[in-house]
Short mmCIF file of C-alpha atoms in Angstrom, two decimals:
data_model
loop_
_atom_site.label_atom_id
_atom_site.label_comp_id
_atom_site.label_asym_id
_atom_site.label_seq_id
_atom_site.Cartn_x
_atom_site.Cartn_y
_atom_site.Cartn_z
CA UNK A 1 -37.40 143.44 151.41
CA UNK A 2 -39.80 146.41 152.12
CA UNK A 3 -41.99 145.18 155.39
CA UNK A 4 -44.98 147.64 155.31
CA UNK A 5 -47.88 146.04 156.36
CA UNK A 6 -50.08 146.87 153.11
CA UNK A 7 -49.60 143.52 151.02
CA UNK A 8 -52.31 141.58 150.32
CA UNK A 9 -53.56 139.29 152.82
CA UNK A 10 -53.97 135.48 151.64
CA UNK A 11 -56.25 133.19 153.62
CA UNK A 12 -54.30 131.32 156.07
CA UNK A 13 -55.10 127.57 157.65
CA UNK A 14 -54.31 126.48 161.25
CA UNK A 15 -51.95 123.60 161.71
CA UNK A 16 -53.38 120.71 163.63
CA UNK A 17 -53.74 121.07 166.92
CA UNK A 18 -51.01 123.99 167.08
CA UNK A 19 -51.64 127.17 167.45
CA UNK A 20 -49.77 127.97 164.37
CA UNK A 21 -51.60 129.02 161.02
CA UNK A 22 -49.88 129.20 157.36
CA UNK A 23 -50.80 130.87 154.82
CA UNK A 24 -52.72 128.60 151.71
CA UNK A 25 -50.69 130.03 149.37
CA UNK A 26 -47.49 129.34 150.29
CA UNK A 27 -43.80 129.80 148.49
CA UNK A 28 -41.90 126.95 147.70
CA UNK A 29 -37.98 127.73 147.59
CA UNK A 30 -36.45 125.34 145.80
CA UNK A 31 -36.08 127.20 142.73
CA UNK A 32 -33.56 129.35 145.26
CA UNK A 33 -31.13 126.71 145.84
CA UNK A 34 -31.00 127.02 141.53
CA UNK A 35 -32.80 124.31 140.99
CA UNK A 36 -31.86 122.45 137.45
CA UNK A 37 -31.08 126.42 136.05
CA UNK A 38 -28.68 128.92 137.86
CA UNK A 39 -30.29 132.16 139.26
CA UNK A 40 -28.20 135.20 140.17
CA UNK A 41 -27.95 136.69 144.00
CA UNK A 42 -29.70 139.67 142.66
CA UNK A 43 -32.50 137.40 140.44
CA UNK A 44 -32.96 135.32 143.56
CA UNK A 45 -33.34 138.81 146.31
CA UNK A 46 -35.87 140.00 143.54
CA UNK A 47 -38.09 137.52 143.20
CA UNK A 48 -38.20 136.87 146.97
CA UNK A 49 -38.92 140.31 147.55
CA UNK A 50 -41.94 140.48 144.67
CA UNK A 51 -42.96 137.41 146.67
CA UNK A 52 -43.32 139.74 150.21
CA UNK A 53 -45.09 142.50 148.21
CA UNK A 54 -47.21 140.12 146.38
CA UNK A 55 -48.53 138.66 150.08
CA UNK A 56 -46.44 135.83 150.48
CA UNK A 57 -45.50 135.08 154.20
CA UNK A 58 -45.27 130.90 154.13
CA UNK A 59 -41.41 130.32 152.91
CA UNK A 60 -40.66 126.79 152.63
CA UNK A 61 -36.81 126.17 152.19
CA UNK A 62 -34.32 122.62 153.16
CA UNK A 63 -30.90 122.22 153.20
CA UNK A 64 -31.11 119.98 150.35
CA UNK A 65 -32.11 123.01 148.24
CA UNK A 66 -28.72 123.99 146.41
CA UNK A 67 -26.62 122.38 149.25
CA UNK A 68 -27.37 125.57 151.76
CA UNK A 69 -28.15 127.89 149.25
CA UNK A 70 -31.71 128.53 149.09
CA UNK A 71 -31.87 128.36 153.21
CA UNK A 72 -29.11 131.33 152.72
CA UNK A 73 -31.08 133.76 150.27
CA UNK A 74 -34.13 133.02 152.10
CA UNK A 75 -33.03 133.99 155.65
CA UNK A 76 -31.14 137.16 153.90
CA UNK A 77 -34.28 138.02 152.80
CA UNK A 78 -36.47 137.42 156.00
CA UNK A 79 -33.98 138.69 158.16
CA UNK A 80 -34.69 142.60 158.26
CA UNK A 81 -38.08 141.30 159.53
CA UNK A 82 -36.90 140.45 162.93
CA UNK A 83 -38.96 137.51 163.22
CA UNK A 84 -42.78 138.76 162.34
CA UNK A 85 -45.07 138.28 159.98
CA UNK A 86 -44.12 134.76 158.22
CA UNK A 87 -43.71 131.58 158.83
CA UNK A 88 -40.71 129.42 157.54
CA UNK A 89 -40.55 125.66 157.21
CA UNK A 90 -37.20 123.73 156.98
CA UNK A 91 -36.02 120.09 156.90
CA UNK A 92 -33.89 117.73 158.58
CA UNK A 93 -32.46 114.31 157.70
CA UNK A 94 -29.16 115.62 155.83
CA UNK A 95 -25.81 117.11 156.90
CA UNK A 96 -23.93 119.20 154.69
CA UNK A 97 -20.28 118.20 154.33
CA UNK A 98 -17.36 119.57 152.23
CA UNK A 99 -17.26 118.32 148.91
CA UNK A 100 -15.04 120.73 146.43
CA UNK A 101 -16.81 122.41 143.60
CA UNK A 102 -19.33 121.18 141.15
CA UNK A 103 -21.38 122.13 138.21
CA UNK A 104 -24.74 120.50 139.78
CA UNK A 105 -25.45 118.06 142.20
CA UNK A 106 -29.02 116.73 142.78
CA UNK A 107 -30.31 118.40 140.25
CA UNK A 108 -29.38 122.07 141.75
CA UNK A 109 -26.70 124.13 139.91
CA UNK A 110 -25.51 125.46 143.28
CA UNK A 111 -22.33 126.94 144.01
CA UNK A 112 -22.13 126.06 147.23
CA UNK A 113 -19.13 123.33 147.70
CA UNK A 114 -21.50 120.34 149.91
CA UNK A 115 -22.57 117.52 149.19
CA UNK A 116 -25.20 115.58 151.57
CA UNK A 117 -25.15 112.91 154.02
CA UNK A 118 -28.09 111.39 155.31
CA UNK A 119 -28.52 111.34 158.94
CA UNK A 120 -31.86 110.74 160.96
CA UNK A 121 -30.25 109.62 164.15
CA UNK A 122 -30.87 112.30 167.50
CA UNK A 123 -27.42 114.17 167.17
CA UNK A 124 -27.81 114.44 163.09
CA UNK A 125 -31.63 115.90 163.57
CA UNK A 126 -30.53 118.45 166.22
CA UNK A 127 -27.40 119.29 164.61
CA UNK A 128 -28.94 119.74 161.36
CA UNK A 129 -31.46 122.28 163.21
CA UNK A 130 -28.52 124.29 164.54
CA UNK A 131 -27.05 124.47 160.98
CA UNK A 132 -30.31 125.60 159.41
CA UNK A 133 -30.58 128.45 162.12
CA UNK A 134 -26.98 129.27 160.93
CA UNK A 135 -27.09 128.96 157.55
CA UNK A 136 -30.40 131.06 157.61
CA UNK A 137 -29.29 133.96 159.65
CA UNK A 138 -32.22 133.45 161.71
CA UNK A 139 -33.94 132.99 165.24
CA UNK A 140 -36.27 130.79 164.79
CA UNK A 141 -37.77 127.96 162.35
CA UNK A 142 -41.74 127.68 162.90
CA UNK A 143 -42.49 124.10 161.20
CA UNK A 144 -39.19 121.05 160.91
CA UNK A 145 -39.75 118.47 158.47
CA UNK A 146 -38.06 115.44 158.09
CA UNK A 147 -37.00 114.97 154.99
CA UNK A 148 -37.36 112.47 152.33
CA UNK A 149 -37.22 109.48 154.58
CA UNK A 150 -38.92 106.95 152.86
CA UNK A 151 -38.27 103.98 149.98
CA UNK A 152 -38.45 106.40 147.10
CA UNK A 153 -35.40 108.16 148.35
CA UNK A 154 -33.45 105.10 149.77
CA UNK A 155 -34.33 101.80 148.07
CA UNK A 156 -33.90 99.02 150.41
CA UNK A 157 -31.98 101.51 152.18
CA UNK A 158 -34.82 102.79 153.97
CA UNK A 159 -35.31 99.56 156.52
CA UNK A 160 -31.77 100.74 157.84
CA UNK A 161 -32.57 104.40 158.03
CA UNK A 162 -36.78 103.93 159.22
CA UNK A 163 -36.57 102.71 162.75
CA UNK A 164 -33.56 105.31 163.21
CA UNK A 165 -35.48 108.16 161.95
CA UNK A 166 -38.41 107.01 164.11
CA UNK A 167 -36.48 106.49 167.28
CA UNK A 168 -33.72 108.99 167.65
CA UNK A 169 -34.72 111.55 165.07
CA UNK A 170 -38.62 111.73 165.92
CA UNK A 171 -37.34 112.27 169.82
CA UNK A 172 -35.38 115.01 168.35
CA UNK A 173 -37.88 116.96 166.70
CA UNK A 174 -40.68 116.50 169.29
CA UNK A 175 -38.00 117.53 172.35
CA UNK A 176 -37.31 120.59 170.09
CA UNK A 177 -41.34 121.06 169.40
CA UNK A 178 -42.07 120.53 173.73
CA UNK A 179 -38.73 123.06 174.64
CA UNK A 180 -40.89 125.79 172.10
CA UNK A 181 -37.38 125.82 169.90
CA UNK A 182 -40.20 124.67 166.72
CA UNK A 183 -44.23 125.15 166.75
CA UNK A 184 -44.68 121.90 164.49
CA UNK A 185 -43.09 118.65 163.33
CA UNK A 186 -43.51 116.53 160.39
CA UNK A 187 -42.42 114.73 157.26
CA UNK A 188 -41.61 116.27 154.06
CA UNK A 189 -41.75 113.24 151.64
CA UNK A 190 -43.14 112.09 147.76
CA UNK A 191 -44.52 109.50 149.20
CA UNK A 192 -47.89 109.07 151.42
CA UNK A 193 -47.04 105.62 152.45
CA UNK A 194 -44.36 106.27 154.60
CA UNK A 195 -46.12 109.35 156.27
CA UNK A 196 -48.76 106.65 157.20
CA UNK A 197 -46.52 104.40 158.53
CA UNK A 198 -45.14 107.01 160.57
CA UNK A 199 -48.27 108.07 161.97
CA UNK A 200 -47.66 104.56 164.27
CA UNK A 201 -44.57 105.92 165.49
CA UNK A 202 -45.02 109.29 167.01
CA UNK A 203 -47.80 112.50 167.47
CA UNK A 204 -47.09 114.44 163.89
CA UNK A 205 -48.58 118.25 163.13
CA UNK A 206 -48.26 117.74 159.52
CA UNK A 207 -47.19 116.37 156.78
CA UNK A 208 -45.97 118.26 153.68
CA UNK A 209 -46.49 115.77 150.70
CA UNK A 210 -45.61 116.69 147.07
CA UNK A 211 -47.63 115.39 144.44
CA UNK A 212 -49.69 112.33 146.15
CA UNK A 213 -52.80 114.30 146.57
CA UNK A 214 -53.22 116.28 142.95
CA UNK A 215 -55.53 116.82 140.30
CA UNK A 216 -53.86 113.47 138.80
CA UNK A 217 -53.67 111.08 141.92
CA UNK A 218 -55.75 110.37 144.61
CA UNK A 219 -55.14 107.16 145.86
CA UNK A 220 -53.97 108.93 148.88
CA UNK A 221 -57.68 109.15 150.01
CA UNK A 222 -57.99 105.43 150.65
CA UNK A 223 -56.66 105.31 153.72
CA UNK A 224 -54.03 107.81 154.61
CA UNK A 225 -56.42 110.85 154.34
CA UNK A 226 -59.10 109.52 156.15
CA UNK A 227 -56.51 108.67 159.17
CA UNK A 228 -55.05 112.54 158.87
CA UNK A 229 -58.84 113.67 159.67
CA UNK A 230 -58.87 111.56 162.48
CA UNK A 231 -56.17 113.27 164.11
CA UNK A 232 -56.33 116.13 163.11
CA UNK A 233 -52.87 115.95 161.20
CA UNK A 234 -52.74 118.84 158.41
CA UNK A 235 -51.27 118.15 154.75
CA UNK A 236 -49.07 120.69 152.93
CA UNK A 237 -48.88 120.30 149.32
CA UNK A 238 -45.87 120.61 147.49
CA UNK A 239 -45.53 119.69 143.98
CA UNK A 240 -49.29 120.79 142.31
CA UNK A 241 -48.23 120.39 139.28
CA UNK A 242 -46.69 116.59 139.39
CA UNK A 243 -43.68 117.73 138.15
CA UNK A 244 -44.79 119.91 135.47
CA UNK A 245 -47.17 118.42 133.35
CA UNK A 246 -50.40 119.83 135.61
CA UNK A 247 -48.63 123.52 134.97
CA UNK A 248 -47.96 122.84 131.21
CA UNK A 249 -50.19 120.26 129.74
CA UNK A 250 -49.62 118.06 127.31
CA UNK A 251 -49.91 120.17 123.60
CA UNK A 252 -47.27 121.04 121.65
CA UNK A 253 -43.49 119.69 120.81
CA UNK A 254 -42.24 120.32 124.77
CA UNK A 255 -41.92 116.91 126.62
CA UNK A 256 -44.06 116.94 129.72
CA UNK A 257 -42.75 116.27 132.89
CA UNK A 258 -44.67 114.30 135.43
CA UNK A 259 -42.68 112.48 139.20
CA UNK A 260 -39.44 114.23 137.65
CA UNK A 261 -39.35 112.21 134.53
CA UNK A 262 -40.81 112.67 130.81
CA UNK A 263 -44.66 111.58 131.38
CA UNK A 264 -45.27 108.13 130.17
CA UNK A 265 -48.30 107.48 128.13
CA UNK A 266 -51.31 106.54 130.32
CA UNK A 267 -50.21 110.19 132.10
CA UNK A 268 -50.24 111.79 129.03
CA UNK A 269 -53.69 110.46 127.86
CA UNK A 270 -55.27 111.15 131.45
CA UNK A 271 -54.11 115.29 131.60
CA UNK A 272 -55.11 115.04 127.86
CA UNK A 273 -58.81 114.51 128.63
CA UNK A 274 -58.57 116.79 131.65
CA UNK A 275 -57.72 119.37 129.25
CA UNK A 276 -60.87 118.88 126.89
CA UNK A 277 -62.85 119.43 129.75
CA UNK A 278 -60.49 122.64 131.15
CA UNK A 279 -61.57 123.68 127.26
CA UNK A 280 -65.25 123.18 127.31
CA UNK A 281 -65.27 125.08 130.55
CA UNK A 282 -62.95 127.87 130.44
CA UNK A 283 -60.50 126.41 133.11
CA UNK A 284 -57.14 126.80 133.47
CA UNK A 285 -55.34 123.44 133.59
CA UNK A 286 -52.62 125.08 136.08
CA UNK A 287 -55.97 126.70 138.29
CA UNK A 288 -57.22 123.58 138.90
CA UNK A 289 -54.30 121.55 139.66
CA UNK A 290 -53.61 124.57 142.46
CA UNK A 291 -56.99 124.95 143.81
CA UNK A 292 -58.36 121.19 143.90
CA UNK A 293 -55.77 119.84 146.64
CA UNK A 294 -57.69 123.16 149.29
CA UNK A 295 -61.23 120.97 148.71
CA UNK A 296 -59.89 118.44 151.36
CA UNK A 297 -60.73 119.28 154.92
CA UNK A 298 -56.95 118.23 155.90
CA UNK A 299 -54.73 120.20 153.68
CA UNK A 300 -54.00 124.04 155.11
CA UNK A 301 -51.50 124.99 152.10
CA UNK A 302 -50.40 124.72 148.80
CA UNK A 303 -46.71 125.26 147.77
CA UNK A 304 -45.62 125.73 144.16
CA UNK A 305 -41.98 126.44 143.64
CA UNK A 306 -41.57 129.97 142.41
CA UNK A 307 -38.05 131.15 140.36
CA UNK A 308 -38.97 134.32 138.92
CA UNK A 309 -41.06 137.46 138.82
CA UNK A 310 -43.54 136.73 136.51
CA UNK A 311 -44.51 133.24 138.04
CA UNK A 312 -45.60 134.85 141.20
CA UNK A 313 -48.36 136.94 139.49
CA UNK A 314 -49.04 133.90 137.61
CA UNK A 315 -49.56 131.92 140.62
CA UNK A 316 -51.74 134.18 142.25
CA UNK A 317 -54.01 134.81 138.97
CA UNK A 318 -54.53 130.71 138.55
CA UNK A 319 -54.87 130.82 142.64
CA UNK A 320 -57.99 133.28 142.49
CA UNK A 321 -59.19 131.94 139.04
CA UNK A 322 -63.17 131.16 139.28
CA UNK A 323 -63.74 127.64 138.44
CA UNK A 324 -67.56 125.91 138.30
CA UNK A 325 -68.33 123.60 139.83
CA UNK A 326 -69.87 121.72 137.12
CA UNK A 327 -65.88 121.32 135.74
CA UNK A 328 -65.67 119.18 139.09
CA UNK A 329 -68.32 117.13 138.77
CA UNK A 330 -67.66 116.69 134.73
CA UNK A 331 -64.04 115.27 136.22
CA UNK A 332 -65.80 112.83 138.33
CA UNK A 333 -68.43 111.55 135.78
CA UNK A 334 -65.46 111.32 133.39
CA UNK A 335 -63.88 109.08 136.32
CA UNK A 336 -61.02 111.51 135.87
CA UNK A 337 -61.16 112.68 139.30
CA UNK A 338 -61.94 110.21 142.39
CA UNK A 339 -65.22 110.05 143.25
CA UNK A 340 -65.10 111.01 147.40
CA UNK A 341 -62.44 113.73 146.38
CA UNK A 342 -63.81 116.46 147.89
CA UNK A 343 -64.09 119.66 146.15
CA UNK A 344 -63.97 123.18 145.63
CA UNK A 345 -67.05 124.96 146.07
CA UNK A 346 -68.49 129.01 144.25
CA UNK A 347 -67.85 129.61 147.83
CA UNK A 348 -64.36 128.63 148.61
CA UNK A 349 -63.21 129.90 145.04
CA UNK A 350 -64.81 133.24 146.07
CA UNK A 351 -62.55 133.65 149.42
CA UNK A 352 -59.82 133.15 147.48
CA UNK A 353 -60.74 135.29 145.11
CA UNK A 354 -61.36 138.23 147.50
CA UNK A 355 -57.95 137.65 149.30
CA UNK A 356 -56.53 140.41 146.93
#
């Protein structure tokens, strides 16, 4: 990864009350860990290094990803940089454990021979830390996450796991966060309920939420939103798209994907009308699904997952894309869009624009 100091610079957010910032552009890694298609070592150093030149410096990776694989290419990559420049999120919650050989687990066609074990207790948090910093090559991790605690993950599962994940792991992460081991501590869930119900059971940074605050759902401002303002708790976006069917839309013979399943019907209709409007206004279905989720005063970064090349100069062409604003307010008056979703304004569009 060449490190000169000549990339382009992409607006960056502060976290919280930390003194950390991330960029708002960030790079999701899951496509790393070879996420539902294989990608070669030299595919995967490629595309991570296009990322660098391209002005990428927020690299969010988990264990999860390709059972250790995407933490591995992305600390090989970040590595030669010593520690500067970027900022690197990771997650906690699951141990890797010996499991033979497989095709695909989870979705990720990962040769790596683990499978995972979910483990929010004190010891499982910290020692899940330890094997991130080891798996990654690396000194440091800026922002832990704990991962996909929640009922979406576990079923009834989750009253066992909750009040563990609250008591031992939260004193994990926020002893690691007060010893300066981590700048920032938070979930990273698909679900804004449980990050809300966490909020009662210890002092989070942020939250990094995939695709509960999107160009499709917004029921996330109700009550959840309004309490992250309050104090001062920053959102990370992961998932724009919902899945797919934000990035792709809903024309043609390809099924669209929306929550990691084919889209049912009322999803299909609702994107369908968003894209008449994208249409009467020149819009970009994908540029609008990235830039909405920056209108809200709490979220400091969005995180698409990026496998090859050509997506990252895709990504940053939808990211600087000029949008009007009447195409906002035509969402609203459709009722397509919620009506106290804030959103983007000429003048936000036109600092993105001018980040390149």
């Amino acid at each position: 990864m060449n490190t000169t100091h000549n990339s382009p610079v992409i607006p960056k957010r502060r976290v919280g009350n930390t003194e950390l910032e991330v960029d708002t552009l960030g790079f999701g890694c899951a496509p790393m860990g070879n996420l539902y298609q294989p990608i070669s070592e030299e595919d995967a150093k490629a595309v991570l290094s296009a990322a660098w030149q391209a002005g990428f410096r927020h690299f969010d990776t988990a264990p999860h990803y390709g059972q250790g694989l995407s933490e591995r290419r992305t600390g090989d990559a970040l590595r030669p940089l010593q520690g500067k420049d970027y900022v690197l999120s990771t997650k906690v919650g699951r141990i890797l454990k010996p499991a033979g050989y497989a095709k695909e687990r989870h979705g990720f066609m990962s040769p790596m021979p683990f499978d995972i074990h979910y483990d929010y207790s004190y010891d499982g948090i910290m020692r899940s830390f330890e094997d991130s910093l080891q798996r990654t090559g690396l000194d440091r991790i800026d922002i832990l996450y704990m991962h996909d605690i929640g009922r979406d993950t576990h079923g009834d599962d989750n009253d066992r796991h909750f009040p563990i994940a609250m008591k031992g792991g939260y004193k994990a992460m926020d002893q690691l966060r007060s010893e300066g081991s981590i700048k920032a501590i938070g979930l990273g869930v698909n679900e804004y309920q449980v990050c809300e119900q966490a909020m009662d059971h210890g002092d989070w940074d942020c939250f990094l939420l995939a695709g509960r605050y999107s160009l499709l759902e917004q029921q996330s401002l109700q009550t959840f939103l309004p309490k992250c303002q309050e104090r001062n708790t920053s959102i990370i976006i992961g998932g724009p798209y919902n899945s797919g069917i934000l990035a792709t839309g809903v024309r043609g013979e390809r099924t669209a994907y929306y929550n990691y399943a084919p889209a049912p019907a009322e999803i299909i209709e609702r994107v369908r009308k968003i894209e008449e409007l994208c249409d009467q206004y020149q819009v970009t279905l994908a540029a609008a699904a990235l830039q909405f989720p920056l209108a809200h005063p709490s979220v400091v970064s969005v995180i698409p997952g990026l496998g090859n090349i050509g997506r990252i100069d895709k990504t940053i062409s939808l990211f600087k894309q000029a949008i009007p604003n009447e195409f906002w307010q035509s969402l609203k008056s459709a009722n397509l869009l919620d009506q106290n979703a804030p959103i983007p304004t000429s003048q936000s569009t036109e600092e993105l624009a001018h980040a390149y």
